[in-house]
Amino acid sequence: MKPQQEHSRFFVTVCVIGAKQRCKGCGKPVPRWRGIKGVELSAEEIWEVYNMNSHKFFFSFLRSAGMHVTKQDKIVHLTSLRSVGKRVKFVFIIKG
C-alpha cells in the first residue's frame, strides 16, 4: 500500500505591528499590535510572502488574514520567520 501524497498546508500566524490607527469612537491611538490572525497557506504561498516578490500578493495575504491594510501602508521589514513542524510564524512591521 502506497502512502498518500498530501499537499502541504501550513498554519501561519500573522502579527502586524507599527501601523498608526485611531479608535473610531474616541480618537485615541490603538495599541501598536494591530492583530494576530491564523491562516492556512501552501508552501509555495509562504515562499512567495517570505521572498517579498510581490507587494500585491503580500497585501492580499494580509487581507485574507483579516488585517486592515490600505495603500498608505508600507512594508518596512520582515523581522522573523520561524518554523516548528507545520507552524510558521511571520512577524511583519507595517508603517502607516
Short mmCIF file of N, CA and C in Angstrom, two decimals:
data_model
loop_
_atom_site.label_atom_id
_atom_site.label_comp_id
_atom_site.label_asym_id
_atom_site.label_seq_id
_atom_site.Cartn_x
_atom_site.Cartn_y
_atom_site.Cartn_z
N MET A 1 0.83 -1.19 0.00
CA MET A 1 0.00 0.00 0.00
C MET A 1 0.88 1.26 0.00
N LYS A 2 0.70 2.08 -0.99
CA LYS A 2 1.50 3.30 -1.10
C LYS A 2 0.96 4.38 -0.16
N PRO A 3 1.87 5.11 0.48
CA PRO A 3 1.39 6.23 1.31
C PRO A 3 0.81 7.32 0.42
N GLN A 4 -0.24 7.95 0.89
CA GLN A 4 -0.87 9.02 0.12
C GLN A 4 0.01 10.26 0.14
N GLN A 5 0.11 10.88 -1.00
CA GLN A 5 0.87 12.13 -1.09
C GLN A 5 -0.06 13.27 -0.72
N GLU A 6 0.27 13.99 0.33
CA GLU A 6 -0.59 15.11 0.73
C GLU A 6 0.04 16.43 0.30
N HIS A 7 -0.82 17.36 -0.02
CA HIS A 7 -0.35 18.70 -0.35
C HIS A 7 -0.11 19.43 0.96
N SER A 8 1.11 19.89 1.15
CA SER A 8 1.47 20.52 2.42
C SER A 8 0.73 21.84 2.60
N ARG A 9 0.05 21.96 3.72
CA ARG A 9 -0.58 23.21 4.13
C ARG A 9 -0.01 23.54 5.49
N PHE A 10 0.27 24.80 5.71
CA PHE A 10 0.88 25.24 6.96
C PHE A 10 -0.03 26.23 7.65
N PHE A 11 -0.11 26.14 8.97
CA PHE A 11 -0.86 27.12 9.75
C PHE A 11 0.08 28.28 10.02
N VAL A 12 -0.31 29.46 9.59
CA VAL A 12 0.54 30.65 9.69
C VAL A 12 -0.07 31.64 10.66
N THR A 13 0.73 32.12 11.59
CA THR A 13 0.30 33.18 12.49
C THR A 13 0.87 34.50 11.98
N VAL A 14 -0.01 35.46 11.77
CA VAL A 14 0.41 36.76 11.26
C VAL A 14 0.29 37.78 12.37
N CYS A 15 1.38 38.44 12.70
CA CYS A 15 1.37 39.50 13.71
C CYS A 15 1.77 40.80 13.03
N VAL A 16 0.91 41.77 13.08
CA VAL A 16 1.19 43.05 12.43
C VAL A 16 1.31 44.13 13.50
N ILE A 17 2.43 44.85 13.48
CA ILE A 17 2.63 45.92 14.46
C ILE A 17 3.10 47.18 13.75
N GLY A 18 2.98 48.28 14.43
CA GLY A 18 3.59 49.51 13.96
C GLY A 18 2.72 50.42 13.12
N ALA A 19 1.50 50.02 12.80
CA ALA A 19 0.65 50.88 11.97
C ALA A 19 -0.03 51.93 12.84
N LYS A 20 -0.21 53.11 12.27
CA LYS A 20 -0.87 54.19 13.01
C LYS A 20 -2.36 54.15 12.73
N GLN A 21 -3.14 53.84 13.74
CA GLN A 21 -4.60 53.85 13.61
C GLN A 21 -5.19 54.43 14.88
N ARG A 22 -6.37 55.01 14.74
CA ARG A 22 -7.04 55.59 15.90
C ARG A 22 -8.38 54.92 16.10
N CYS A 23 -8.80 54.86 17.37
CA CYS A 23 -10.11 54.31 17.72
C CYS A 23 -11.18 55.16 17.05
N LYS A 24 -12.17 54.52 16.41
CA LYS A 24 -13.21 55.27 15.69
C LYS A 24 -14.05 56.14 16.62
N GLY A 25 -14.38 55.63 17.79
CA GLY A 25 -15.26 56.36 18.70
C GLY A 25 -14.56 57.44 19.50
N CYS A 26 -13.38 57.12 20.04
CA CYS A 26 -12.73 58.04 20.97
C CYS A 26 -11.57 58.82 20.36
N GLY A 27 -11.05 58.38 19.22
CA GLY A 27 -9.94 59.09 18.59
C GLY A 27 -8.58 58.80 19.19
N LYS A 28 -8.54 57.91 20.20
CA LYS A 28 -7.26 57.56 20.83
C LYS A 28 -6.49 56.57 19.95
N PRO A 29 -5.15 56.63 20.00
CA PRO A 29 -4.37 55.65 19.23
C PRO A 29 -4.62 54.24 19.76
N VAL A 30 -4.70 53.29 18.86
CA VAL A 30 -4.88 51.89 19.26
C VAL A 30 -3.51 51.33 19.63
N PRO A 31 -3.47 50.22 20.37
CA PRO A 31 -2.17 49.62 20.70
C PRO A 31 -1.37 49.30 19.44
N ARG A 32 -0.05 49.28 19.60
CA ARG A 32 0.82 49.04 18.45
C ARG A 32 0.56 47.68 17.79
N TRP A 33 0.15 46.69 18.57
CA TRP A 33 -0.17 45.39 17.97
C TRP A 33 -1.52 45.49 17.31
N ARG A 34 -1.56 45.40 15.98
CA ARG A 34 -2.81 45.51 15.25
C ARG A 34 -3.61 44.22 15.27
N GLY A 35 -2.96 43.12 15.38
CA GLY A 35 -3.73 41.89 15.39
C GLY A 35 -2.87 40.67 15.20
N ILE A 36 -3.41 39.56 15.62
CA ILE A 36 -2.76 38.27 15.42
C ILE A 36 -3.82 37.37 14.82
N LYS A 37 -3.56 36.84 13.65
CA LYS A 37 -4.54 36.02 12.94
C LYS A 37 -3.89 34.73 12.49
N GLY A 38 -4.69 33.71 12.37
CA GLY A 38 -4.21 32.44 11.83
C GLY A 38 -4.81 32.18 10.46
N VAL A 39 -3.98 31.81 9.52
CA VAL A 39 -4.46 31.44 8.19
C VAL A 39 -3.71 30.20 7.74
N GLU A 40 -4.26 29.53 6.75
CA GLU A 40 -3.63 28.33 6.23
C GLU A 40 -3.10 28.61 4.83
N LEU A 41 -1.82 28.33 4.61
CA LEU A 41 -1.20 28.60 3.32
C LEU A 41 -0.40 27.39 2.85
N SER A 42 -0.19 27.33 1.54
CA SER A 42 0.66 26.27 0.99
C SER A 42 2.12 26.70 1.12
N ALA A 43 3.02 25.76 0.92
CA ALA A 43 4.45 26.06 0.98
C ALA A 43 4.83 27.10 -0.06
N GLU A 44 4.21 27.03 -1.25
CA GLU A 44 4.51 27.99 -2.31
C GLU A 44 4.08 29.40 -1.91
N GLU A 45 2.91 29.51 -1.29
CA GLU A 45 2.42 30.82 -0.85
C GLU A 45 3.32 31.40 0.24
N ILE A 46 3.78 30.55 1.14
CA ILE A 46 4.68 31.01 2.20
C ILE A 46 5.99 31.50 1.59
N TRP A 47 6.51 30.75 0.63
CA TRP A 47 7.75 31.14 -0.03
C TRP A 47 7.59 32.48 -0.73
N GLU A 48 6.45 32.68 -1.38
CA GLU A 48 6.17 33.94 -2.08
C GLU A 48 6.18 35.12 -1.10
N VAL A 49 5.52 34.94 0.03
CA VAL A 49 5.48 36.01 1.04
C VAL A 49 6.86 36.24 1.62
N TYR A 50 7.57 35.16 1.92
CA TYR A 50 8.90 35.27 2.53
C TYR A 50 9.86 36.03 1.62
N ASN A 51 9.79 35.77 0.34
CA ASN A 51 10.69 36.44 -0.61
C ASN A 51 10.25 37.85 -0.96
N MET A 52 9.03 38.21 -0.59
CA MET A 52 8.51 39.54 -0.88
C MET A 52 8.58 39.86 -2.37
N ASN A 53 8.37 38.84 -3.21
CA ASN A 53 8.45 39.06 -4.65
C ASN A 53 7.34 39.96 -5.15
N SER A 54 6.22 39.94 -4.47
CA SER A 54 5.07 40.70 -4.96
C SER A 54 4.39 41.42 -3.81
N HIS A 55 4.46 42.76 -3.82
CA HIS A 55 3.77 43.53 -2.79
C HIS A 55 2.27 43.31 -2.87
N LYS A 56 1.76 43.15 -4.11
CA LYS A 56 0.33 42.92 -4.30
C LYS A 56 -0.08 41.62 -3.63
N PHE A 57 0.72 40.58 -3.79
CA PHE A 57 0.44 39.30 -3.15
C PHE A 57 0.49 39.45 -1.63
N PHE A 58 1.49 40.20 -1.16
CA PHE A 58 1.66 40.39 0.28
C PHE A 58 0.44 41.05 0.90
N PHE A 59 -0.07 42.10 0.26
CA PHE A 59 -1.24 42.79 0.80
C PHE A 59 -2.49 41.93 0.72
N SER A 60 -2.63 41.14 -0.36
CA SER A 60 -3.79 40.25 -0.44
C SER A 60 -3.69 39.17 0.63
N PHE A 61 -2.45 38.76 0.95
CA PHE A 61 -2.23 37.80 2.03
C PHE A 61 -2.68 38.39 3.37
N LEU A 62 -2.31 39.63 3.63
CA LEU A 62 -2.72 40.27 4.89
C LEU A 62 -4.23 40.43 4.96
N ARG A 63 -4.84 40.80 3.84
CA ARG A 63 -6.30 40.94 3.83
C ARG A 63 -6.98 39.60 4.08
N SER A 64 -6.44 38.52 3.50
CA SER A 64 -7.03 37.20 3.72
C SER A 64 -6.89 36.76 5.17
N ALA A 65 -5.91 37.33 5.86
CA ALA A 65 -5.73 37.04 7.28
C ALA A 65 -6.60 37.94 8.15
N GLY A 66 -7.39 38.80 7.51
CA GLY A 66 -8.30 39.67 8.26
C GLY A 66 -7.70 40.98 8.71
N MET A 67 -6.53 41.34 8.16
CA MET A 67 -5.90 42.59 8.53
C MET A 67 -6.42 43.72 7.66
N HIS A 68 -6.55 44.90 8.26
CA HIS A 68 -6.98 46.07 7.51
C HIS A 68 -5.73 46.78 7.00
N VAL A 69 -5.52 46.73 5.70
CA VAL A 69 -4.37 47.42 5.12
C VAL A 69 -4.85 48.37 4.03
N THR A 70 -4.15 49.48 3.89
CA THR A 70 -4.50 50.48 2.88
C THR A 70 -3.30 50.74 1.99
N LYS A 71 -3.49 51.54 0.96
CA LYS A 71 -2.39 51.88 0.05
C LYS A 71 -1.32 52.72 0.74
N GLN A 72 -1.68 53.36 1.85
CA GLN A 72 -0.71 54.18 2.57
C GLN A 72 0.25 53.33 3.40
N ASP A 73 -0.14 52.09 3.70
CA ASP A 73 0.73 51.21 4.49
C ASP A 73 1.90 50.73 3.63
N LYS A 74 3.04 50.58 4.25
CA LYS A 74 4.22 50.11 3.54
C LYS A 74 4.88 48.98 4.32
N ILE A 75 5.54 48.10 3.57
CA ILE A 75 6.30 47.04 4.21
C ILE A 75 7.65 47.63 4.61
N VAL A 76 7.98 47.55 5.88
CA VAL A 76 9.24 48.08 6.35
C VAL A 76 10.25 46.95 6.50
N HIS A 77 9.85 45.87 7.14
CA HIS A 77 10.81 44.80 7.42
C HIS A 77 10.08 43.53 7.78
N LEU A 78 10.64 42.41 7.37
CA LEU A 78 10.16 41.11 7.83
C LEU A 78 11.10 40.70 8.94
N THR A 79 10.62 40.72 10.18
CA THR A 79 11.53 40.56 11.31
C THR A 79 11.88 39.12 11.62
N SER A 80 10.95 38.18 11.40
CA SER A 80 11.33 36.81 11.71
C SER A 80 10.48 35.81 10.96
N LEU A 81 11.07 34.67 10.72
CA LEU A 81 10.37 33.54 10.13
C LEU A 81 10.84 32.32 10.90
N ARG A 82 9.93 31.74 11.67
CA ARG A 82 10.29 30.56 12.45
C ARG A 82 9.36 29.43 12.09
N SER A 83 9.90 28.26 11.99
CA SER A 83 9.07 27.11 11.63
C SER A 83 9.29 25.99 12.64
N VAL A 84 8.20 25.47 13.16
CA VAL A 84 8.25 24.30 14.04
C VAL A 84 7.22 23.33 13.48
N GLY A 85 7.70 22.30 12.83
CA GLY A 85 6.77 21.37 12.20
C GLY A 85 6.01 22.06 11.10
N LYS A 86 4.69 22.12 11.24
CA LYS A 86 3.87 22.78 10.22
C LYS A 86 3.35 24.12 10.70
N ARG A 87 3.96 24.69 11.72
CA ARG A 87 3.56 26.01 12.18
C ARG A 87 4.65 27.01 11.81
N VAL A 88 4.27 28.00 11.06
CA VAL A 88 5.21 29.03 10.61
C VAL A 88 4.74 30.35 11.18
N LYS A 89 5.65 31.13 11.71
CA LYS A 89 5.28 32.42 12.29
C LYS A 89 5.96 33.54 11.52
N PHE A 90 5.15 34.43 10.99
CA PHE A 90 5.65 35.64 10.33
C PHE A 90 5.38 36.81 11.26
N VAL A 91 6.34 37.67 11.42
CA VAL A 91 6.11 38.93 12.13
C VAL A 91 6.44 40.06 11.17
N PHE A 92 5.44 40.86 10.84
CA PHE A 92 5.62 41.96 9.91
C PHE A 92 5.48 43.29 10.64
N ILE A 93 6.27 44.25 10.26
CA ILE A 93 6.09 45.62 10.74
C ILE A 93 5.57 46.44 9.56
N ILE A 94 4.46 47.12 9.78
CA ILE A 94 3.89 47.96 8.74
C ILE A 94 3.80 49.38 9.27
N LYS A 95 4.23 50.32 8.48
CA LYS A 95 4.21 51.72 8.89
C LYS A 95 3.15 52.43 8.08
N GLY A 96 2.13 52.95 8.76
CA GLY A 96 1.02 53.58 8.05
C GLY A 96 1.11 55.08 8.03
#
